[in-house]
Coordinates of C-alpha atoms in Angstrom, one line a residue:
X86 CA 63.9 -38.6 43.3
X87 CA 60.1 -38.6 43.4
X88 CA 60.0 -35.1 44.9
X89 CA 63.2 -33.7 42.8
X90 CA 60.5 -34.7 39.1
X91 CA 57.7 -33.5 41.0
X92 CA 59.1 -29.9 42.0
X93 CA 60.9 -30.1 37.5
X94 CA 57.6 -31.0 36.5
X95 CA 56.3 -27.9 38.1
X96 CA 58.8 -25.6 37.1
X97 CA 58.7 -26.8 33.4
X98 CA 57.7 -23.7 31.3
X99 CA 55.0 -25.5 28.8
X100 CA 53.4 -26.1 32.1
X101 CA 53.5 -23.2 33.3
X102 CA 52.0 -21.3 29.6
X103 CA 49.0 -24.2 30.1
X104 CA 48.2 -23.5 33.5
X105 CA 48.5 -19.0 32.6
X106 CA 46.0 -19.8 30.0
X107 CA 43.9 -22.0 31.6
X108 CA 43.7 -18.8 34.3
X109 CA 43.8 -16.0 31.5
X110 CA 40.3 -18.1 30.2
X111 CA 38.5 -18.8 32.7
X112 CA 39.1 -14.8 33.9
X113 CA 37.9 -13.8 30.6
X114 CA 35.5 -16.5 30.7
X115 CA 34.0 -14.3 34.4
X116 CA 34.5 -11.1 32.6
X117 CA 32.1 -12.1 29.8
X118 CA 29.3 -13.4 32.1
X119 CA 29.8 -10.8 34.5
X120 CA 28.9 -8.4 31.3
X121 CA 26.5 -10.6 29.8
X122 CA 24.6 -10.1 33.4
X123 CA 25.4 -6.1 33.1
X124 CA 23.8 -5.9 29.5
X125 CA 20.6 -7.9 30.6
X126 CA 20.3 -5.5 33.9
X127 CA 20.4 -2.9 31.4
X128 CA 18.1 -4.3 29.2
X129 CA 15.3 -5.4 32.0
X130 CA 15.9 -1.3 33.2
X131 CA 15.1 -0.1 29.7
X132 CA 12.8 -2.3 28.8
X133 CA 11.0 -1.1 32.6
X134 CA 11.6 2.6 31.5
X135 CA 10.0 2.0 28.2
X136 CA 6.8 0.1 29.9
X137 CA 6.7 3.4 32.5
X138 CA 6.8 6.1 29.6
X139 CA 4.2 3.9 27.9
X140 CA 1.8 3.2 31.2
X141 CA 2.5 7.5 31.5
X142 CA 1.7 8.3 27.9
X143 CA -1.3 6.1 28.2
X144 CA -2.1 7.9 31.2
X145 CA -2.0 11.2 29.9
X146 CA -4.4 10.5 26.7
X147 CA -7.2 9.1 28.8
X148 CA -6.9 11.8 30.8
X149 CA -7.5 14.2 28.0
X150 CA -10.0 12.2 26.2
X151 CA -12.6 12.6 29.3
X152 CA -12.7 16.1 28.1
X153 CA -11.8 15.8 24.3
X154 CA -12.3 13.8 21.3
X155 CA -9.5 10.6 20.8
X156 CA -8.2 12.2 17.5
X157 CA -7.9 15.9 19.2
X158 CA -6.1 13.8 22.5
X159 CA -3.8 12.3 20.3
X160 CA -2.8 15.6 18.8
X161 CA -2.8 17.7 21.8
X162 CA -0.5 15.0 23.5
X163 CA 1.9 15.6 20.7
X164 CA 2.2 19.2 21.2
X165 CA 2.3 19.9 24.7
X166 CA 3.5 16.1 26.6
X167 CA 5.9 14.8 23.9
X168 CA 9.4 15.3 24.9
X169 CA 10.3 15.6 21.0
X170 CA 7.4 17.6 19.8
X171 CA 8.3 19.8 22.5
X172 CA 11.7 20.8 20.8
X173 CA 12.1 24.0 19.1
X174 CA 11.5 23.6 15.5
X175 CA 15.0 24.7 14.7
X176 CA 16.7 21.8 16.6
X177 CA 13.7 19.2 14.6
X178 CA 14.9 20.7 11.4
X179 CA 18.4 20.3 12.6
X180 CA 17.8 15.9 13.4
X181 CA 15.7 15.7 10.1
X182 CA 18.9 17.0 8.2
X183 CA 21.0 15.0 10.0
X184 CA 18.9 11.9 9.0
X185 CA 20.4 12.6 5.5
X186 CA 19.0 9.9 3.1
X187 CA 17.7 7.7 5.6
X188 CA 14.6 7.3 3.3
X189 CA 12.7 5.1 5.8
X190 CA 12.5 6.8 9.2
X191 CA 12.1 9.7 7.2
X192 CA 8.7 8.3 5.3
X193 CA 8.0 6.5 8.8
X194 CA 8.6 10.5 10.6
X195 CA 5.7 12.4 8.2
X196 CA 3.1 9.9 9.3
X197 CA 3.5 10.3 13.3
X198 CA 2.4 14.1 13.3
X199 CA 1.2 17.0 11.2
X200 CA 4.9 19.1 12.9
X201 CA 6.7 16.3 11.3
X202 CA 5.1 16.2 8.5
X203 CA 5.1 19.9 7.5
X204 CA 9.0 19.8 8.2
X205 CA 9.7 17.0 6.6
X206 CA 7.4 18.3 3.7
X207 CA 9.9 21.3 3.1
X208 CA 11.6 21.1 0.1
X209 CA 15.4 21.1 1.0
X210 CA 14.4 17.7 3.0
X211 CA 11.8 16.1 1.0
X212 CA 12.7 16.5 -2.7
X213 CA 16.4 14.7 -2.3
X214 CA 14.5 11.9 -1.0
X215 CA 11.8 11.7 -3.7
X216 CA 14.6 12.3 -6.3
X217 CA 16.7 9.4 -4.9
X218 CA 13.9 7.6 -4.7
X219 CA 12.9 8.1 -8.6
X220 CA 16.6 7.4 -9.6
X221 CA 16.3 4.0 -7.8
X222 CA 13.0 3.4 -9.2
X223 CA 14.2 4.0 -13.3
X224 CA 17.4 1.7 -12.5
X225 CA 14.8 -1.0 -11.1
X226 CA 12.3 -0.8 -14.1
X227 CA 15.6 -1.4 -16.2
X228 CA 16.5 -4.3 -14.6
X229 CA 12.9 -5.6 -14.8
X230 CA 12.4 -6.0 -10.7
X231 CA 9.7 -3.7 -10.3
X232 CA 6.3 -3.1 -11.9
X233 CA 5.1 0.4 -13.0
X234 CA 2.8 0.0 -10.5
X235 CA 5.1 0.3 -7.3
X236 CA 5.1 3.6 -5.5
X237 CA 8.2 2.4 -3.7
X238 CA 11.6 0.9 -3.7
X239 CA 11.0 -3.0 -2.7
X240 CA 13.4 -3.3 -0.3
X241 CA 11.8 0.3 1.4
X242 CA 8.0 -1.1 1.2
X243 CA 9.9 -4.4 2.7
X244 CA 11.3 -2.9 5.9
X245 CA 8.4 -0.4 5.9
X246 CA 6.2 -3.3 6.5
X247 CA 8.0 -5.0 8.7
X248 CA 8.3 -2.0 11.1
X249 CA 4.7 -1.2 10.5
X250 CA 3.7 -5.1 11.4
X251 CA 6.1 -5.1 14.5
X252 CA 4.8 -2.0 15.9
X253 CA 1.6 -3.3 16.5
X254 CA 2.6 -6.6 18.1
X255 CA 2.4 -7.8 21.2
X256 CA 5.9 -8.8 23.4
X257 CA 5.7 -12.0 22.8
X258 CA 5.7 -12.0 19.3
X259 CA 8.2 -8.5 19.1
X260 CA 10.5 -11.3 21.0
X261 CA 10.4 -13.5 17.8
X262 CA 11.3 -10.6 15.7
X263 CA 14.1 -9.9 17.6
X264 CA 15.7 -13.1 17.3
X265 CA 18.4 -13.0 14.1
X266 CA 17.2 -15.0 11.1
X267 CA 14.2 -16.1 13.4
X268 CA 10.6 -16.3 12.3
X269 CA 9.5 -13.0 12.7
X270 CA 12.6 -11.4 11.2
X271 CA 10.8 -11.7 7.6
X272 CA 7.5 -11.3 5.8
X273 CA 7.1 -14.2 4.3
X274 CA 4.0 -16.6 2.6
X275 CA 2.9 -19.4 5.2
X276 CA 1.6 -21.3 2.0
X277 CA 5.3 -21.5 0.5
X278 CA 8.4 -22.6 1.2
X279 CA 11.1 -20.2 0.9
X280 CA 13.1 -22.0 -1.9
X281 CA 11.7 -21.3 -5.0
X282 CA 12.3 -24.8 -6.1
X283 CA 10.2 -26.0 -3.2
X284 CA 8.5 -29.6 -3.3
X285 CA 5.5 -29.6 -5.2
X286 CA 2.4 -32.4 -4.3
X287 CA -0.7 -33.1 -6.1
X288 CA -3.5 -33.4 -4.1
X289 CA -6.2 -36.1 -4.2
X290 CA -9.2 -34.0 -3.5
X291 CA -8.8 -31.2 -6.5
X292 CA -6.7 -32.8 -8.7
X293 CA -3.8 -29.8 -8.3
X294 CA -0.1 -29.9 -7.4
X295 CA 0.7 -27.0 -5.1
X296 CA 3.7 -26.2 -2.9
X297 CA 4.2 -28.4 0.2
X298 CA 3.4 -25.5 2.6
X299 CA 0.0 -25.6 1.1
X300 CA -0.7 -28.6 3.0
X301 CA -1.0 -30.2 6.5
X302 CA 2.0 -31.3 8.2
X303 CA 0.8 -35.2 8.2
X304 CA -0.1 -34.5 4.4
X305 CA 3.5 -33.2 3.5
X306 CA 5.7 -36.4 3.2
X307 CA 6.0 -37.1 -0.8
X308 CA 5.8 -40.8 0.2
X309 CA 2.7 -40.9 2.4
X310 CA 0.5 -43.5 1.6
X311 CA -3.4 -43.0 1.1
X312 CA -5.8 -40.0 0.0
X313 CA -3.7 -36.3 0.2
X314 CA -5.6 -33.2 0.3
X315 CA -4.4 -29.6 0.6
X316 CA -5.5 -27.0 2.9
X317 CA -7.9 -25.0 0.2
X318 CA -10.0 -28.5 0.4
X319 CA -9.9 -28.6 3.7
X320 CA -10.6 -24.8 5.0
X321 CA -13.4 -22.5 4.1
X322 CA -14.3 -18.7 3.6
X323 CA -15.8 -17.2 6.2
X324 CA -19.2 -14.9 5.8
X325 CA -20.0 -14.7 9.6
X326 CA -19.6 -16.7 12.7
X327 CA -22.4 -18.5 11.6
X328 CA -22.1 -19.2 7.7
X329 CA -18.4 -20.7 6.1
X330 CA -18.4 -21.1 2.3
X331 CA -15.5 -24.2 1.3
X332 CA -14.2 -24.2 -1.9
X333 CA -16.4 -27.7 -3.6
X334 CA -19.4 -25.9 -3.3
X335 CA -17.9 -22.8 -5.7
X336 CA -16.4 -25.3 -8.3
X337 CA -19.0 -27.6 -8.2
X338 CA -21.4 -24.7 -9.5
X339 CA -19.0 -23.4 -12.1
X340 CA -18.3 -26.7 -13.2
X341 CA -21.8 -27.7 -13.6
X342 CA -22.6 -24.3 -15.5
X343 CA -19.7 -24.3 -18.0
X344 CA -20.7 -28.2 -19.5
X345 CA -24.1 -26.5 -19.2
X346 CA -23.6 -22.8 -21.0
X347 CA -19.8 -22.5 -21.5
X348 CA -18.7 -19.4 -22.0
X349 CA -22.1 -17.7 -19.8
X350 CA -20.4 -16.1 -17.7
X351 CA -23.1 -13.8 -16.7
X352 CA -25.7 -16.9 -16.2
X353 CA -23.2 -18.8 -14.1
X354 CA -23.4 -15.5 -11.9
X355 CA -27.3 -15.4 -12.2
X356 CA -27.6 -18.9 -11.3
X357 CA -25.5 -19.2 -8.0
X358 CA -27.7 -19.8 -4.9
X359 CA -26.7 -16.8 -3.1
X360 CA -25.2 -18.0 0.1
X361 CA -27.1 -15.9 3.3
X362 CA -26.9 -16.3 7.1
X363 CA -30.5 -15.6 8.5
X364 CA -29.2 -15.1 11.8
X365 CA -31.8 -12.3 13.5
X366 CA -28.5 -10.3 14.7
X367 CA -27.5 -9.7 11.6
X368 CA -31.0 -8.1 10.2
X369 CA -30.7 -4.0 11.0
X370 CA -33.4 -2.7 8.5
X371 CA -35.3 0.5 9.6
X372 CA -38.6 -1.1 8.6
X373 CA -40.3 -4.2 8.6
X374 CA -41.5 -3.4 5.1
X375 CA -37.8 -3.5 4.1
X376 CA -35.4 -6.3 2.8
X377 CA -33.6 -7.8 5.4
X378 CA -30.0 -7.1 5.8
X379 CA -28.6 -10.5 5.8
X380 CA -24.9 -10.7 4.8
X381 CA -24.2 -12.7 1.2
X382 CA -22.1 -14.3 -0.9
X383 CA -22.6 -14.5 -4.4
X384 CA -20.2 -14.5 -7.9
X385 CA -19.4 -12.0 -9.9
X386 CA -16.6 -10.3 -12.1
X387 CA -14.2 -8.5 -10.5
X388 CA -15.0 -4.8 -10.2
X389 CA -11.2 -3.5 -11.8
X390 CA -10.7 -6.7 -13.9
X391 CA -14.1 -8.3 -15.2
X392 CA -12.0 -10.8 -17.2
X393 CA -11.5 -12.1 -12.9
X394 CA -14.6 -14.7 -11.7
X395 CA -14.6 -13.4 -7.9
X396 CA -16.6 -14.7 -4.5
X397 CA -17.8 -11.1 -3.2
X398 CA -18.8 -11.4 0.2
X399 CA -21.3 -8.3 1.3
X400 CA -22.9 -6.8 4.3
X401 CA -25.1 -3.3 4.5
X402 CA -26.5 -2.8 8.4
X403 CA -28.4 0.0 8.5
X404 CA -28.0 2.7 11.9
X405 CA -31.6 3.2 12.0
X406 CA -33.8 6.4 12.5
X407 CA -33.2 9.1 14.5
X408 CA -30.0 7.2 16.9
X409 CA -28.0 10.3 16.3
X410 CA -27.7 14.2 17.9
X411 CA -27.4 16.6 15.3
X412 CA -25.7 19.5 16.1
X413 CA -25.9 23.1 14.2
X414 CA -25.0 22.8 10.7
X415 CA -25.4 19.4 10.5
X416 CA -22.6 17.6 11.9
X417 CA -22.6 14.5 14.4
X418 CA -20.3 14.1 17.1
X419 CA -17.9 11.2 16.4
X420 CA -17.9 9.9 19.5
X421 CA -21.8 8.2 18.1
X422 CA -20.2 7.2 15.1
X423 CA -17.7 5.1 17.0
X424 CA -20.4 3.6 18.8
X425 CA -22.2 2.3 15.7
X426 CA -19.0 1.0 14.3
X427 CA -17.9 -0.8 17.2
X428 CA -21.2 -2.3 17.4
X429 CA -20.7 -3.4 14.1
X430 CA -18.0 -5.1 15.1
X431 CA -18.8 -6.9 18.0
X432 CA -18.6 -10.5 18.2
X433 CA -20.4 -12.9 15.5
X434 CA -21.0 -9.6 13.6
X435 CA -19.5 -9.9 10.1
X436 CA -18.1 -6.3 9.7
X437 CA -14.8 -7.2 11.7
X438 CA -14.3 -10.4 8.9
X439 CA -15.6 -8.4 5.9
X440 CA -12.9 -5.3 7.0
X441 CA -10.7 -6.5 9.6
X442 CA -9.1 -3.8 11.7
X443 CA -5.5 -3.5 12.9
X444 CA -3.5 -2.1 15.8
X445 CA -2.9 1.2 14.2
X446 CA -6.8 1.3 13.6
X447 CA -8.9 -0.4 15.0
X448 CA -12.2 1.4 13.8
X449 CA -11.2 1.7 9.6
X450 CA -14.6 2.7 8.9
X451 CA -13.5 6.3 10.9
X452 CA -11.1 6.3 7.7
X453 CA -14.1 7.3 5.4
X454 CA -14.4 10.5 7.6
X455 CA -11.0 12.2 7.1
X456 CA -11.2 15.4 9.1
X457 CA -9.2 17.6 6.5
X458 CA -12.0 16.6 3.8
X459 CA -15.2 15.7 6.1
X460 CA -17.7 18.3 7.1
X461 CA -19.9 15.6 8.8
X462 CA -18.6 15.1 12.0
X463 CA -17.9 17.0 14.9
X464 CA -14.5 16.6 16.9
X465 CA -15.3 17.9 20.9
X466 CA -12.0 20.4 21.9
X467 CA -12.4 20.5 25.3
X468 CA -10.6 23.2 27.3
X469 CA -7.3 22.6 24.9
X470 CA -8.3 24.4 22.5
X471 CA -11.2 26.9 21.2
X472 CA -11.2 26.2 17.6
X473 CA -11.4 23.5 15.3
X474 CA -9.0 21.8 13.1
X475 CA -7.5 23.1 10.8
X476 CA -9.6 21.5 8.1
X477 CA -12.1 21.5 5.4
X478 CA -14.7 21.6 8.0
X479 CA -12.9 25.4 9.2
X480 CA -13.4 27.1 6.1
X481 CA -16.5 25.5 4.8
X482 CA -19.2 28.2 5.7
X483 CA -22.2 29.7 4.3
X484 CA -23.0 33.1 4.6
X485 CA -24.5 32.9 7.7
X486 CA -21.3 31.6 9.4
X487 CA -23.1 28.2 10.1
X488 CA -21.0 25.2 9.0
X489 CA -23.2 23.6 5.5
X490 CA -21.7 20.3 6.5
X491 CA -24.5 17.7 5.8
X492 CA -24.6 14.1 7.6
X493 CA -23.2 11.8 4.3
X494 CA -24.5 12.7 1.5
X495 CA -28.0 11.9 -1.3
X496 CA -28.2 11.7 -5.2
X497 CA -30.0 15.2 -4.5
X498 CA -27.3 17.5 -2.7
X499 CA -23.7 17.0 -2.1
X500 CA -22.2 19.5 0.2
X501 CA -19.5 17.8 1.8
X502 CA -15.9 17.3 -0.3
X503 CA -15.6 13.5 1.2
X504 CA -16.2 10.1 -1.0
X505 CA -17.1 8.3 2.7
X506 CA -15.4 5.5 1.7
X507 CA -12.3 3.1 2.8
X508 CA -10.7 0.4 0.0
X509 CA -8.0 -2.1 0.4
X510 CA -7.4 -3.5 -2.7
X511 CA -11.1 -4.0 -3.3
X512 CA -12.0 -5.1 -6.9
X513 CA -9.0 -6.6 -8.2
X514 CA -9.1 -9.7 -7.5
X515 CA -6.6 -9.4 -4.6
X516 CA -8.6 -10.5 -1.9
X517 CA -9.8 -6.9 -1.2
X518 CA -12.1 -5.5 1.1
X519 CA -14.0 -2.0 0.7
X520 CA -16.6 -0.1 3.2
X521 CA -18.4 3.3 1.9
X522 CA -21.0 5.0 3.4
X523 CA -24.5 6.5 2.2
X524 CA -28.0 8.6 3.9
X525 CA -30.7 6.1 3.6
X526 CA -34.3 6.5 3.5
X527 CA -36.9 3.7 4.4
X528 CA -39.6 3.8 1.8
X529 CA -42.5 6.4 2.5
X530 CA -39.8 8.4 4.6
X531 CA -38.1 10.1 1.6
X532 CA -38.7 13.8 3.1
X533 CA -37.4 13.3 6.4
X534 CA -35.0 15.7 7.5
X535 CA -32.3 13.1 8.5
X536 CA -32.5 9.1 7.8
X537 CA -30.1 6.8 8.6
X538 CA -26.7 6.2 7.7
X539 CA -26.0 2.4 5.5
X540 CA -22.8 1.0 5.7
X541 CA -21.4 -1.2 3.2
X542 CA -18.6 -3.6 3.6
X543 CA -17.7 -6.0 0.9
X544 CA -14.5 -8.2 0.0
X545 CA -13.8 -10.2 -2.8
X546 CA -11.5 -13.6 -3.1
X547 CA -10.4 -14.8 -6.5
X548 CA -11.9 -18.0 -7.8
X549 CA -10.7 -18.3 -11.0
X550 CA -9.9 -16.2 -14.7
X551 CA -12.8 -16.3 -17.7
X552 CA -10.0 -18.1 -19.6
X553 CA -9.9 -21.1 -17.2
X554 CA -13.8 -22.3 -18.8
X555 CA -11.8 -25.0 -20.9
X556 CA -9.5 -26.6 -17.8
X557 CA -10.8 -27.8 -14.3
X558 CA -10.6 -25.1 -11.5
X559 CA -8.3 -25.4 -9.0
X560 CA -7.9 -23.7 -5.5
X561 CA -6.5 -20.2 -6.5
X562 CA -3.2 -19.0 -4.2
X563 CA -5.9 -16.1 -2.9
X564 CA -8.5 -18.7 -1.6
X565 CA -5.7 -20.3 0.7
X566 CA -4.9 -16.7 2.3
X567 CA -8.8 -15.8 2.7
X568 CA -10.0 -19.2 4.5
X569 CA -10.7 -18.8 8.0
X570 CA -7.2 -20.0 10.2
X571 CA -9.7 -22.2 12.3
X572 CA -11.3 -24.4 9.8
X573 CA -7.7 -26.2 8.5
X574 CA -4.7 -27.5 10.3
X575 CA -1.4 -25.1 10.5
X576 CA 1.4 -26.5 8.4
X577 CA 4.3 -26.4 10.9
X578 CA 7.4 -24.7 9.4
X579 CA 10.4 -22.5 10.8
X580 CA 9.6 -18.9 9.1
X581 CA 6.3 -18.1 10.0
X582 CA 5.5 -16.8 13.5
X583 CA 3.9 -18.6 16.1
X584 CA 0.2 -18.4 16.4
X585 CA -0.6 -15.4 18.3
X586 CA -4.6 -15.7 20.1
X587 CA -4.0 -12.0 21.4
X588 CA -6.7 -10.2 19.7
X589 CA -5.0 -7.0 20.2
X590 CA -1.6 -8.3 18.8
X591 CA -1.0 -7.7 14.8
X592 CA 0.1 -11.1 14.2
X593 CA -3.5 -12.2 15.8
X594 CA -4.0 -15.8 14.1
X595 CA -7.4 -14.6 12.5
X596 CA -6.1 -11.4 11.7
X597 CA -5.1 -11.4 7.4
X598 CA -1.2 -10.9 6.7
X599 CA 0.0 -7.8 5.2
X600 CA 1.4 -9.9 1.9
X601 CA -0.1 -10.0 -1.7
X602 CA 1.2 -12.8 -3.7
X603 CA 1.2 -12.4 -7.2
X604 CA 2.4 -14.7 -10.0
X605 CA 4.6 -16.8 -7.4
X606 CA 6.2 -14.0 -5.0
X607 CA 5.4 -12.8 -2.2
X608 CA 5.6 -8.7 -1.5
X609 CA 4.3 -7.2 1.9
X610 CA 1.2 -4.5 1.1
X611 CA 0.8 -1.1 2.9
X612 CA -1.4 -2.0 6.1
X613 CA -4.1 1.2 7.1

């Protein structure tokens, strides 16, 4: 009898379904690793073809900048070792069309190279686009979610930035863009929460409620017990590696002066001890008879908005006499330009916090320069090719045939089409930053042939509005984003990406966000 229910038991047809799935799953269940394991192969060879074409491309320009200059490398590459520039223009034209009104790879295409651009420039592909793009503009304005300001469709300038910030990252941190809904997946405000309704907490040291994310992870419980402070009271403003301003010492002074004078605007400006670092590496005057070039800090109005009380940080080094060769007509080779700049920049020097550089340019002082307006510089060709640009600099000629290019220009004679001069923002009260260029004479060396060339960086963090006389300041939203990362504590949150200490790497830790905030959102700003 046992073996008879044993042998119906096994032959029963429920048991039989249960045991066929239990088979058809856990063959399914192989299947799916087994292509799981095929997709990551595939992934590991692509991502190992992409690092060989990149290790080959990278290749390839240093071996054409031992004979050429990096800006005629990059261009030559284009032309004659990229597989797409390559391509007849007749199949290009033929992709750009089939693009259709894919509005960002299109915008993203005209920036890579002047082929691209010319195509894409034509009218039968371009004008759609900036139609389309007007159309979507006007039905914004109506609705009331875009300022007359905006050159772009927000959700375009959205993914714009985000391609432009994850192209310049390293892996690790491309890896945390890659992750759905992970922290690199947005642009996003590490001094706000996400919900609009976030938690707001007052804080003991400045008397001003702010948004959680504004303060320290051990300050963000709304019960805690004892003094609270937000980050603005606790971070500073860096000059230089040497010199950090912190927000008591600019209120304290305002404060002061308002009971004193309110309403002086001017004589709260006059009165500020200007803050100076006296470090010797910082002084690069021509002459000892000269002012020192120390960087500063000092208040003043905004330059755009004088009704805006800014903290303009400011640094001129001087090249010094004679440090450059001057070739016929004038012009300099940019390979000693970079050499200053870079110089400029090394470490402790403030030009890299005054102006910091990103991925996509490294040296943006090189930005005041631009070849198609500049007769200054001189660009070497190498054996690729035997004429210059085609530029300003190629048509600009005087009789003679000599370039008139002149090295920057003086108040006495302008002969070159450039403004030498680089802004991000700068005099808006938008935590902006500016560098322009100018010929300097030492005194008693006015009728030299050549001087030297002053830089000037400057960059500007809003304090506070004229109007805000009658109130007590508070940290503004600007000062949080401008404080040096290493003088407060990270709030720890799950939408901002990890610290990244790869200096290289455009989410480097020190390195300023691509966001303005204005009047309580956040929008991502046009990195260059």
């Amino acid at each position: 009898m046992h073996a008879l229910k044993r042998w119906a038991h096994k032959l029963c047809p429920s048991r039989r379904r249960r045991k066929q799935k239990q088979e058809d799953d856990e063959r399914e269940k192989r299947e799916q690793q087994q292509q799981d394991a095929r997709e990551r192969e595939k992934l590991k060879q692509d991502a190992a073809r992409e690092r060989e074409q990149q290790l080959r491309m990278l290749l390839t320009l240093r071996d054409l900048e031992r004979t050429m200059d990096p800006l005629i490398a990059a261009q030559v590459y284009n032309k004659k070792h990229s597989p797409i520039g390559q391509l007849p223009e007749e199949l290009l034209l033929q992709i750009l069309h089939h693009l259709g009104d894919d509005t960002l790879t299109l915008y993203c295409l005209r920036r890579v190279s002047r082929t691209f651009r010319r195509l894409i420039n034509l009218p039968d592909i371009w004008e759609p686009v900036l139609i389309r793009l007007q159309l979507l503009r006007e039905c914004c304005y109506s609705l009331g979610c875009i300022t007359e300001h905006e050159s772009m469709l927000p959700g375009i300038h959205i993914h714009l930035a985000q391609r432009l910030q994850k192209d310049g990252m390293c892996d690790r941190c491309i890896s945390w863009c890659d992750v759905p809904g992970g922290p690199g997946s947005r642009l996003t405000c590490q001094f706000r929460s996400l919900d609009s309704g976030g938690v707001r907490l007052r804080c003991d040291a400045c008397g001003s409620e702010q948004d959680v994310q504004a303060f320290p992870s051990s300050d963000q419980q709304p019960d805690k017990l004892g003094e609270r402070r937000c980050l603005a009271c606790q971070g500073a403003v860096q000059l230089c590696e040497h010199v950090h301003i912190c927000w008591a010492t600019v209120e304290a002074h305002i404060a002061d002066w308002q009971q004193r004078r309110p309403g002086d605007w001017q004589g709260c400006f006059d009165h500020f001890d200007v803050i100076e670092c006296h470090d010797p590496s910082h002084d690069t005057r021509c002459t000892a008879d000269e002012a020192p070039t120390w960087p500063r800090a000092r208040l003043r109005a905004a330059g755009f908005d004088p009704k805006l009380v800014v903290l303009n940080l400011e640094w001129e080094p001087h090249s010094g006499l004679d440090i450059f060769t001057f070739l016929p007509g004038g012009r300099v080779p940019a390979p000693e330009l970079r050499a200053l700049f870079r110089r400029y920049r090394q470490e402790g020097q403030p030009a890299g916090v005054l102006l910091p550089s990103y991925p996509s340019n490294p040296l943006p002082e090189m930005t005041c320069f631009d070849p198609n307006k500049c007769l200054c510089l001189h660009y070497e060709m190498g054996d690729n090719g035997k004429k210059p640009l085609p530029s300003a600099a190629a048509s600009a000629k005087d009789p003679s045939g000599q370039h008139i290019g002149k090295f920057v220009h003086d108040e006495e004679e302008v002969k070159c089409g450039a403004l030498h001069y680089h802004g991000r923002r700068y005099g808006r009260g938008r935590n902006g930053a500016e560098v322009s260029m100018i010929r300097h004479w030492p005194r008693g060396n006015y009728k030299r042939e050549w001087g030297c060339l002053k830089t000037k960086y400057q960059r500007d963090v809003l304090v506070c509005k004229k109007t805000d006389s009658d109130k007590k300041l508070t940290p503004t939203h600007e000062w949080l984003h401008a404080m040096d990362p290493d003088t407060y504590p990270r709030p720890h949150d799950g939408y901002t990406l990890p610290l990244c200490k790869d200096k290289g790497c455009m989410n480097y830790y020190k390195r300023p966000r691509s966001l303005t905030c204005i009047n309580d959102t956040c929008r991502p700003w046009k990195v260059c």
